[in-house]
Short mmCIF file of N, CA and C in Angstrom, two decimals:
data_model
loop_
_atom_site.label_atom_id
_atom_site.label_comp_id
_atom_site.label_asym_id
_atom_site.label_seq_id
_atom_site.Cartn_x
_atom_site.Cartn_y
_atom_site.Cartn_z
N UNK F 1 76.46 168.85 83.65
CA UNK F 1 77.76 168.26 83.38
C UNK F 1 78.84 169.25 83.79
N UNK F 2 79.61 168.63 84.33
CA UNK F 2 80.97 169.61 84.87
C UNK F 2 82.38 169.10 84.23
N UNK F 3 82.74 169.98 83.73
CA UNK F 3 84.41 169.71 83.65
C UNK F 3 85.10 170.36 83.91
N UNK F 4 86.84 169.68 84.28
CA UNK F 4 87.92 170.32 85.02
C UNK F 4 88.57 170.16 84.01
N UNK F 5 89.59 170.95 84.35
CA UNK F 5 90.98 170.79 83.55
C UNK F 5 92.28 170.08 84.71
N UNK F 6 93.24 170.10 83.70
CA UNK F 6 94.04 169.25 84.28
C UNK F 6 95.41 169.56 84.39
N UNK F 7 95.19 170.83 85.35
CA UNK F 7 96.43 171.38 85.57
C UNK F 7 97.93 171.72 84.02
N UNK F 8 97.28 171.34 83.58
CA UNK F 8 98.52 171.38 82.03
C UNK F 8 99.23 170.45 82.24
N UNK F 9 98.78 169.44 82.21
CA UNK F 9 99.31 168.11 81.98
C UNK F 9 99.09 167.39 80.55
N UNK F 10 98.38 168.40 79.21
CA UNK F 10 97.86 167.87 78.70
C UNK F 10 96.52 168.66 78.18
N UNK F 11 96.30 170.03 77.82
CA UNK F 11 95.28 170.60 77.74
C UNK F 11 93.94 169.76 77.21
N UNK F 12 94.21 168.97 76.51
CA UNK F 12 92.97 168.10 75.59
C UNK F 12 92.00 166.88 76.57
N UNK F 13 93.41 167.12 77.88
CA UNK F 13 92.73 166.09 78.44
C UNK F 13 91.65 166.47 79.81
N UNK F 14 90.21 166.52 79.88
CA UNK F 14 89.48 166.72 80.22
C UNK F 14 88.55 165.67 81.27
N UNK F 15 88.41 165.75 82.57
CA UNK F 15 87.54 165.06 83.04
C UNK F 15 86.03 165.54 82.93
N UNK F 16 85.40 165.08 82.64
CA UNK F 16 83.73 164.99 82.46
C UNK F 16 83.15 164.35 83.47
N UNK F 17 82.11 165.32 84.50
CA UNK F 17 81.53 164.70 85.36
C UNK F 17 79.76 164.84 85.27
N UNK F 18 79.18 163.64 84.51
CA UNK F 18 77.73 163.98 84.49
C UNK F 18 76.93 162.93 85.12
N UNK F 19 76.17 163.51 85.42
CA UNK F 19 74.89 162.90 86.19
C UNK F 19 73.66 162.48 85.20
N UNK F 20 73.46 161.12 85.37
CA UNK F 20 72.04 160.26 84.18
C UNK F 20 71.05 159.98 85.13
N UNK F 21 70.36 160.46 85.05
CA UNK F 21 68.78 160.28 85.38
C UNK F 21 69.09 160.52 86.86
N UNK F 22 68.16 159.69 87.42
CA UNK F 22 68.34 159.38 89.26
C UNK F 22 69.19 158.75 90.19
N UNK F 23 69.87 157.86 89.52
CA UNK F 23 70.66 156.85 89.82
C UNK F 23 72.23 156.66 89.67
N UNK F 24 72.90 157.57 88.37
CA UNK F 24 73.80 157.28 87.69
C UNK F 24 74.88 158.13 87.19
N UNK F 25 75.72 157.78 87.45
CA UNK F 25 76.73 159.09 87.40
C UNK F 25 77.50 158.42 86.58
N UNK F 26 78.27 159.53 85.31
CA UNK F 26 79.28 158.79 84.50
C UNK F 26 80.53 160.07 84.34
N UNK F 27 82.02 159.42 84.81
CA UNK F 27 82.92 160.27 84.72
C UNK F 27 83.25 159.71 83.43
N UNK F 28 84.54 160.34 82.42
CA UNK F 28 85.10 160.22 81.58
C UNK F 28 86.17 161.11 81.98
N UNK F 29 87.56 160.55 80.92
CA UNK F 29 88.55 161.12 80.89
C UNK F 29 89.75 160.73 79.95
N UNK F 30 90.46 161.08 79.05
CA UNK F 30 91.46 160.49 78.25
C UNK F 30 92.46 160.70 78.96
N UNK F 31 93.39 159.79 79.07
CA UNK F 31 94.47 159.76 79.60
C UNK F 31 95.47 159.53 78.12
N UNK F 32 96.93 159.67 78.41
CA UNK F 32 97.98 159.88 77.34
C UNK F 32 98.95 158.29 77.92
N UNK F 33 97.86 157.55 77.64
CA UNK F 33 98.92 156.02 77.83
C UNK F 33 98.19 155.35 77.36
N UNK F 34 98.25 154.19 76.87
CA UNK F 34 98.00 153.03 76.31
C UNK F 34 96.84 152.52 77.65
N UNK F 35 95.93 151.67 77.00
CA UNK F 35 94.39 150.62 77.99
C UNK F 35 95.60 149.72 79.10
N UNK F 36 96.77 149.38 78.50
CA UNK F 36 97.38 147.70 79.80
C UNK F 36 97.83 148.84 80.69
N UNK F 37 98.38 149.98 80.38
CA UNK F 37 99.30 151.13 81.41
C UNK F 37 98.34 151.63 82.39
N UNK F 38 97.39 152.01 81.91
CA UNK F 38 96.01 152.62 82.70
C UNK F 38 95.49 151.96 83.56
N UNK F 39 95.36 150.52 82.86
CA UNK F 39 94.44 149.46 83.76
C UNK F 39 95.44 149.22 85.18
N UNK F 40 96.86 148.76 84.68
CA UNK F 40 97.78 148.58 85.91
C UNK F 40 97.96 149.08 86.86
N UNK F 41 97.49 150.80 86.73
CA UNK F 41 97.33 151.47 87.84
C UNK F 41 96.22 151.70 88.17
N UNK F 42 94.86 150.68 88.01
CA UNK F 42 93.46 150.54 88.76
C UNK F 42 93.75 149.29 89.53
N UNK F 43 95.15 148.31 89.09
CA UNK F 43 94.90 146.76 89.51
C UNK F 43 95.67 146.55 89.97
N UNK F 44 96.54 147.08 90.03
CA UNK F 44 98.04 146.88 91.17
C UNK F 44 97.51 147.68 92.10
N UNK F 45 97.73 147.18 93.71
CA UNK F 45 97.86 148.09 95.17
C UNK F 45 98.88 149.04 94.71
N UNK F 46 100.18 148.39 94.25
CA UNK F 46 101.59 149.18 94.33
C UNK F 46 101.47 150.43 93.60
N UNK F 47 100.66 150.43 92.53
CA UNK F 47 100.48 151.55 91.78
C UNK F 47 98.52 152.64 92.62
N UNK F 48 98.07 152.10 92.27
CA UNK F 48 96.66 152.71 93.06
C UNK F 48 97.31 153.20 94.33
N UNK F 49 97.78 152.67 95.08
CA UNK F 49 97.76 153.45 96.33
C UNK F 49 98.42 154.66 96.52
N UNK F 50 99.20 154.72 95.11
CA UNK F 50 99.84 156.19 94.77
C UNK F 50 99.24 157.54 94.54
N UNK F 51 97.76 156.77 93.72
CA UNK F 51 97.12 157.92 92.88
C UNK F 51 95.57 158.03 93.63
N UNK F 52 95.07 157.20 94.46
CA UNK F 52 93.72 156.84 94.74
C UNK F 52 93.16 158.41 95.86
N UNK F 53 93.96 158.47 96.88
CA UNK F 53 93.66 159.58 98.10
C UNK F 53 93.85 161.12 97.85
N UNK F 54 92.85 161.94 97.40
CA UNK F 54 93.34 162.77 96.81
C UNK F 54 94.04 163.45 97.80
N UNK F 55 94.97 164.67 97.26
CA UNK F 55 95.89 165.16 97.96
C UNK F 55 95.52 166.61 98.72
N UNK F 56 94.34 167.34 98.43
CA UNK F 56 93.52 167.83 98.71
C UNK F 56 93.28 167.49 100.46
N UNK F 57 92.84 166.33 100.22
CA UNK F 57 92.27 165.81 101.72
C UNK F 57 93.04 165.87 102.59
N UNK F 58 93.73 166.79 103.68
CA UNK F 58 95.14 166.30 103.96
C UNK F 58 94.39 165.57 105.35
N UNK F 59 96.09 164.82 105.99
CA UNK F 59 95.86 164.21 107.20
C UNK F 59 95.23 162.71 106.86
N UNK F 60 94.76 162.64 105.30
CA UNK F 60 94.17 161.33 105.22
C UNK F 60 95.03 160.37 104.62
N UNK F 61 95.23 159.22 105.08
CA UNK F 61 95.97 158.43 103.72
C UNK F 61 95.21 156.90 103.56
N UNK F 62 95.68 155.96 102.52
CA UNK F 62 95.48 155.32 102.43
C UNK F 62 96.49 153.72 103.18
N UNK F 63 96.08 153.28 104.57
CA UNK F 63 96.84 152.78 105.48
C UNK F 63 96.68 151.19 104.83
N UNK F 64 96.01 150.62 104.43
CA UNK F 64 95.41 149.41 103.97
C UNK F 64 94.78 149.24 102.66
N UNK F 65 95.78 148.46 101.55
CA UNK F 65 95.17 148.24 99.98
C UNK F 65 95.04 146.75 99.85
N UNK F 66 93.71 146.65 99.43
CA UNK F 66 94.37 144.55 99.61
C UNK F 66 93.25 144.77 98.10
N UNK F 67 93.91 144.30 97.26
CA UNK F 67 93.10 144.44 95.74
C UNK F 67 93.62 142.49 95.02
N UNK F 68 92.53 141.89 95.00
CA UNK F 68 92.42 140.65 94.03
C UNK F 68 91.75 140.93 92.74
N UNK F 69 92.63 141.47 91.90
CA UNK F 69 91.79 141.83 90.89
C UNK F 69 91.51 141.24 89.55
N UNK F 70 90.40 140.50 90.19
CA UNK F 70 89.92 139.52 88.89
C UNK F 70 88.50 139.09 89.47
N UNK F 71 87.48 138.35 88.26
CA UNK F 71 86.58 138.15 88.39
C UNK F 71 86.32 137.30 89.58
N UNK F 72 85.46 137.72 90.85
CA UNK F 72 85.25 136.75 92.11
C UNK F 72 86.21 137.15 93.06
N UNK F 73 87.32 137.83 92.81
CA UNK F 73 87.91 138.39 93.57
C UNK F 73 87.47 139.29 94.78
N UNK F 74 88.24 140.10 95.63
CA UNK F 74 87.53 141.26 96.81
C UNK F 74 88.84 142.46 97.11
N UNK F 75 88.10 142.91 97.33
CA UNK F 75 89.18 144.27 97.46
C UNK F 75 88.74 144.90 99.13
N UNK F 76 90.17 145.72 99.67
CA UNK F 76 89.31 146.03 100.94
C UNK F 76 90.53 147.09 101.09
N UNK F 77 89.78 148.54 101.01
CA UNK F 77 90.71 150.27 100.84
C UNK F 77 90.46 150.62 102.45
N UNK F 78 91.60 150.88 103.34
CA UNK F 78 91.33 151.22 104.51
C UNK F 78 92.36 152.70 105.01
N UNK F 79 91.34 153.28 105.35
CA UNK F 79 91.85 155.17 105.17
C UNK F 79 91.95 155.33 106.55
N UNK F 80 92.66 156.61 106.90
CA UNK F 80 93.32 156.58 108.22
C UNK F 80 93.54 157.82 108.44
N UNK F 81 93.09 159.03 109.57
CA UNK F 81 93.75 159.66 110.06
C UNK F 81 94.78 159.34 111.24
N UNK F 82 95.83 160.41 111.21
CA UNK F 82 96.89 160.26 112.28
C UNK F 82 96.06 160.22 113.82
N UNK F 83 96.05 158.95 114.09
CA UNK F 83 95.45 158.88 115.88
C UNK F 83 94.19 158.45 116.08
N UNK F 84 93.64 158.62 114.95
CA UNK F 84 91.96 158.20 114.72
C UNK F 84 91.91 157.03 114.11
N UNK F 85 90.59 156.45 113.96
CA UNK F 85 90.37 155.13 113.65
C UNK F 85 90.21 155.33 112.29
N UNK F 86 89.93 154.00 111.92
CA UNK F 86 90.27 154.18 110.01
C UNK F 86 88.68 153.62 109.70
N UNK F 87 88.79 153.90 108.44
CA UNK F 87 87.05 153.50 107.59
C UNK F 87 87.91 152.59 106.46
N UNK F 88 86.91 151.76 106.52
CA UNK F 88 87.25 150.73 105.26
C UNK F 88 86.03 150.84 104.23
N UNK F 89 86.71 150.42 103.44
CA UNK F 89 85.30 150.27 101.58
C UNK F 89 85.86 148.72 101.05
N UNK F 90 84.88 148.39 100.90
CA UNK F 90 85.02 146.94 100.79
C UNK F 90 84.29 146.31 99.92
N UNK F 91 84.19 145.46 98.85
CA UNK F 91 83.76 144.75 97.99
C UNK F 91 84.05 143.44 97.13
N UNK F 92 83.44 143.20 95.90
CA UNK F 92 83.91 142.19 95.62
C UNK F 92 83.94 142.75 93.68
N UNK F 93 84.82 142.07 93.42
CA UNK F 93 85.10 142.03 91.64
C UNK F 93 83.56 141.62 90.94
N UNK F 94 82.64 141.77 89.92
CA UNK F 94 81.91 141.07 89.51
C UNK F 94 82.38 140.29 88.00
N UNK F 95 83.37 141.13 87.38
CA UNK F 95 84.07 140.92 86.18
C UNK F 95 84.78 141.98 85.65
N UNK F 96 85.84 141.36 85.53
CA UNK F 96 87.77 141.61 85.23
C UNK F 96 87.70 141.26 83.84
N UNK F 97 88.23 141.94 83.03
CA UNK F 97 88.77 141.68 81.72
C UNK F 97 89.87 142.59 81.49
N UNK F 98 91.08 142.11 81.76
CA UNK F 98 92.42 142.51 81.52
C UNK F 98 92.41 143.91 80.41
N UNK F 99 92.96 144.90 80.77
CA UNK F 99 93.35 146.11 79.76
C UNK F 99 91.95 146.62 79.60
N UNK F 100 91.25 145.72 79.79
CA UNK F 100 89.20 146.62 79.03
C UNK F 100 88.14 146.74 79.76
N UNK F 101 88.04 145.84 81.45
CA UNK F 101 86.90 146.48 81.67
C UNK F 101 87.27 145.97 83.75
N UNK F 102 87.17 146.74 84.59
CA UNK F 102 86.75 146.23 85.79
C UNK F 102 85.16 147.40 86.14
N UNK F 103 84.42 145.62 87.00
CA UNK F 103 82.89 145.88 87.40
C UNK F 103 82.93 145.23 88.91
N UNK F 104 83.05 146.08 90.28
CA UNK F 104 83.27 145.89 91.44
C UNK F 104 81.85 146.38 92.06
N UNK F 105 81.60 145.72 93.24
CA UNK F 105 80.68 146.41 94.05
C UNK F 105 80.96 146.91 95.14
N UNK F 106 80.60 148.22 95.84
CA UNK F 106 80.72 148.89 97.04
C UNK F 106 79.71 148.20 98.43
N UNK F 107 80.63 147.59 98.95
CA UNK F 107 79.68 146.98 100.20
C UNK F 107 79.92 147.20 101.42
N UNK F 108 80.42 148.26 101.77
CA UNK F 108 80.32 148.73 102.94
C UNK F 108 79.36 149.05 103.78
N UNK F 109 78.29 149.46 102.71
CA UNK F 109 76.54 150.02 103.35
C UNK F 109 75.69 149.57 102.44
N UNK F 110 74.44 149.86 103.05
CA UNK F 110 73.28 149.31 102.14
C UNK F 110 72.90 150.10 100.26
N UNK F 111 73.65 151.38 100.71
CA UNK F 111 73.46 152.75 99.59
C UNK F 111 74.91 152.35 99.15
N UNK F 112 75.11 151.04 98.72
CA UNK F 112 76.62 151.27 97.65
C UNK F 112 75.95 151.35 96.24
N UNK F 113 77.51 151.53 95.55
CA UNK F 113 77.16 151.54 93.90
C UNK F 113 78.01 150.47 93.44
N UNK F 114 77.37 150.01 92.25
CA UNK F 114 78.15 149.07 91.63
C UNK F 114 78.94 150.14 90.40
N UNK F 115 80.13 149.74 90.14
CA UNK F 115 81.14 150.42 89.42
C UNK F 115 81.73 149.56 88.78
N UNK F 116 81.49 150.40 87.00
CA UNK F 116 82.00 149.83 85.65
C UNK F 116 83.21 151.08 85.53
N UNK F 117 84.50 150.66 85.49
CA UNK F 117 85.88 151.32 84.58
C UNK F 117 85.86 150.76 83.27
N UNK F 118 85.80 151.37 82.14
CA UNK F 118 86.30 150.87 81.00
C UNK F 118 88.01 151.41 80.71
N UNK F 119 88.45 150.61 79.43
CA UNK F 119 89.94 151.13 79.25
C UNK F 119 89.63 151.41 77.78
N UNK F 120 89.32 152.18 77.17
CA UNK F 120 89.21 152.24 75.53
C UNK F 120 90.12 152.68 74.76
N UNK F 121 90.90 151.70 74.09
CA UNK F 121 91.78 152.40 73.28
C UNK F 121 91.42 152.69 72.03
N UNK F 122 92.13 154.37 71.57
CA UNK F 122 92.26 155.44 70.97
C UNK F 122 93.42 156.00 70.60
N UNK F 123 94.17 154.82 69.90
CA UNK F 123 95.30 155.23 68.71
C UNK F 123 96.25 155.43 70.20
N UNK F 124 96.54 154.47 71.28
CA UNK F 124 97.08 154.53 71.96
C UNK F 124 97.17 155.41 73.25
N UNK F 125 95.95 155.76 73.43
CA UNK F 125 95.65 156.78 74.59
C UNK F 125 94.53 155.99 74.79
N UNK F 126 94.34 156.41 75.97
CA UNK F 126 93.19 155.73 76.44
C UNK F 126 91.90 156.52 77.28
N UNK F 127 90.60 155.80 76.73
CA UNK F 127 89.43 156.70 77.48
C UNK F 127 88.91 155.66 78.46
N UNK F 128 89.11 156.55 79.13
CA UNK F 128 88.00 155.79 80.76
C UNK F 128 87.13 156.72 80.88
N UNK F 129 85.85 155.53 80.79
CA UNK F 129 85.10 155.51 81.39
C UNK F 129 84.56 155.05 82.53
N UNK F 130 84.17 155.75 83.98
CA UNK F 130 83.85 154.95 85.09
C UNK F 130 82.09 155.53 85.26
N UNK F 131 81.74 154.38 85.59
CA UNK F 131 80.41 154.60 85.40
C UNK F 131 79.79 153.97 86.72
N UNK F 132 78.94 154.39 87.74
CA UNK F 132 78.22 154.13 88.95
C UNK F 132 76.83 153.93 88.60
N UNK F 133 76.55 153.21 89.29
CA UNK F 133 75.08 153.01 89.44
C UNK F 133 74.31 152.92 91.47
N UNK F 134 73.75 153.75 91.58
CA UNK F 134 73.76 153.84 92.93
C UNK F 134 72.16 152.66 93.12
N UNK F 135 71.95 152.69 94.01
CA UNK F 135 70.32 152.01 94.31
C UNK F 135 69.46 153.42 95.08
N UNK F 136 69.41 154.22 94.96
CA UNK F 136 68.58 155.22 95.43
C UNK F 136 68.92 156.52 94.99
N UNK F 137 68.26 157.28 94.77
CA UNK F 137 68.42 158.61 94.22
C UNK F 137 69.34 159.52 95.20
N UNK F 138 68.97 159.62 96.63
CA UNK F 138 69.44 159.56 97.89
C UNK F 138 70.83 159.29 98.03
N UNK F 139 71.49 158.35 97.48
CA UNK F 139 72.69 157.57 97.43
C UNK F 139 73.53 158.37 96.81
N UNK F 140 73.25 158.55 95.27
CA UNK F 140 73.82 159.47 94.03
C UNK F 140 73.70 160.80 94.95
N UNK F 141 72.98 161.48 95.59
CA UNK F 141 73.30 162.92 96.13
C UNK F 141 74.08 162.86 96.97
N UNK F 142 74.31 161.44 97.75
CA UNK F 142 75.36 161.71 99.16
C UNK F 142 76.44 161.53 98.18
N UNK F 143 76.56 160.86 97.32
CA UNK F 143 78.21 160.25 96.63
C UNK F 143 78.74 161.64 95.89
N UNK F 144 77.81 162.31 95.40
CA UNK F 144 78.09 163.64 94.60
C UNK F 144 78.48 165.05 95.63
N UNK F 145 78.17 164.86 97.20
CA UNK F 145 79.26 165.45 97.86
C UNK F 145 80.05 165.07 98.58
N UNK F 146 80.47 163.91 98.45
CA UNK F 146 81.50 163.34 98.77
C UNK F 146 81.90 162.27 97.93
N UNK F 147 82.13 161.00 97.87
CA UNK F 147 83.48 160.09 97.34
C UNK F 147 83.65 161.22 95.97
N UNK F 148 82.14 161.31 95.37
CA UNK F 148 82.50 161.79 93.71
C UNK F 148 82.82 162.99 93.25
N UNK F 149 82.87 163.39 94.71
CA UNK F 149 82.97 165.08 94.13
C UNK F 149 84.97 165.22 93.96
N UNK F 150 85.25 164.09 94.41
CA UNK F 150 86.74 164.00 94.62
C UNK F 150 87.31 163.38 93.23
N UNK F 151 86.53 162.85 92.58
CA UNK F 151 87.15 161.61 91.48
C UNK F 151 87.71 162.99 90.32
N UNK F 152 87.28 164.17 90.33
CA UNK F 152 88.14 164.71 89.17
C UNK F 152 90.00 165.13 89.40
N UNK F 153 90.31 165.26 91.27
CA UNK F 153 91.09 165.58 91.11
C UNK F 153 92.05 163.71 91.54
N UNK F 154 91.15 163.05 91.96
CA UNK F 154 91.91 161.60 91.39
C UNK F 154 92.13 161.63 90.00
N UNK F 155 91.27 161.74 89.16
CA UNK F 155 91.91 161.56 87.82
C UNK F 155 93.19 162.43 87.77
N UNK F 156 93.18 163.13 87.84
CA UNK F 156 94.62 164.06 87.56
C UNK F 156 95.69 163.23 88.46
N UNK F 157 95.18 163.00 89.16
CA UNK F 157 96.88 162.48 89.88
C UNK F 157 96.87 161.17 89.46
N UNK F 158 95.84 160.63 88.97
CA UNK F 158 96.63 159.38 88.25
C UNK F 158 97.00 159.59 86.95
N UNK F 159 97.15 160.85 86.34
CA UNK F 159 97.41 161.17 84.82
C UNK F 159 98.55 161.46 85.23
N UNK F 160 99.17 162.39 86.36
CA UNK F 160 100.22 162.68 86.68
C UNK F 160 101.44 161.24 87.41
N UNK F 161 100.51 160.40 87.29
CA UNK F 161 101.33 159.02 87.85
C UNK F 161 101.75 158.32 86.42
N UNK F 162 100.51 158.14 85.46
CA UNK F 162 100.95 158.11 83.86
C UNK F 162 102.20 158.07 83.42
N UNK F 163 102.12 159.47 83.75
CA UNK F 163 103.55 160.50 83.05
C UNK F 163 105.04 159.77 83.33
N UNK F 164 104.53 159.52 84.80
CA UNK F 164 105.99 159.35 85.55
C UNK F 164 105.81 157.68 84.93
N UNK F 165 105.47 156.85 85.18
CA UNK F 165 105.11 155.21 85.39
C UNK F 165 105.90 155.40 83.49
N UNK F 166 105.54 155.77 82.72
CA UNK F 166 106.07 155.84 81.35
C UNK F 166 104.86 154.34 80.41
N UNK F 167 104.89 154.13 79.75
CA UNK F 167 104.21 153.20 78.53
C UNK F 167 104.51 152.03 78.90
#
């Protein structure tokens, strides 16, 4: 299990990055906003496309957000260097429940994961949980040096979008 801190945005607030069995990776993290504030910036483009690309990565952005976010819905994230061609991640919603839970699948390749966000409220702060499930053991090691090795310093910049976005 690994954890970061979070720049002092919040000393208490901690991302948790652990690995379950062969398959399964579960981040956690409390954020300092309310489950509808949190969720809005997983379900709005206008807000996600703020916090999603970490800033780390430079030269990359996020050129294309198309998010239907509700059950049966599809989403399609398309990243871009300057001059180069772009990669898309693409899927579909499996179930949306407003403020408490999105469950999407990664279908870009045969080695996607299906992905549970929870929103749990906690006296008005909120814990997310995002939870992966890969189909191969193989899968979970490629995602753990890359998409996932990135999700702690996404969390921070969407804690730092929090702040600003207000309750």
């Amino acid at each position: 299990m690994t954890e970061r801190g979070n720049g002092g945005v919040g000393a208490e607030n901690r991302t948790s990055v652990e690995r379950r069995g062969d398959r399964e990776l579960l981040v956690t993290r409390t954020f300092n906003a309310p489950p509808g504030t949190v969720y809005r910036a997983w379900s709005q483009p206008e807000l996600f496309r703020r916090w999603w690309v970490p800033k780390s990565v430079s030269g990359i952005s996020l050129v294309s957000c198309e998010m239907d976010v509700r059950t049966g819905g599809k989403y399609r994230l398309e990243f871009g260097a300057a001059g180069s061609d772009t990669m898309a991640f693409y899927g579909k919603y499996l179930d949306v429940v407003p403020n408490e839970r999105i469950v999407w699948t990664n279908d870009e390749g045969e080695e996607g994961a299906i992905t549970t966000v929870t929103f749990a409220d906690q006296g008005g702060k909120t814990l997310l949980t995002f939870h992966e499930v890969y189909p191969s053991k193989e899968a979970l090691e490629e995602a753990l040096q890359g998409s996932a090795a990135a999700l702690p310093e996404q969390l921070e910049q969407l804690d730092e979008l929090l702040s600003s976005i207000g309750k």
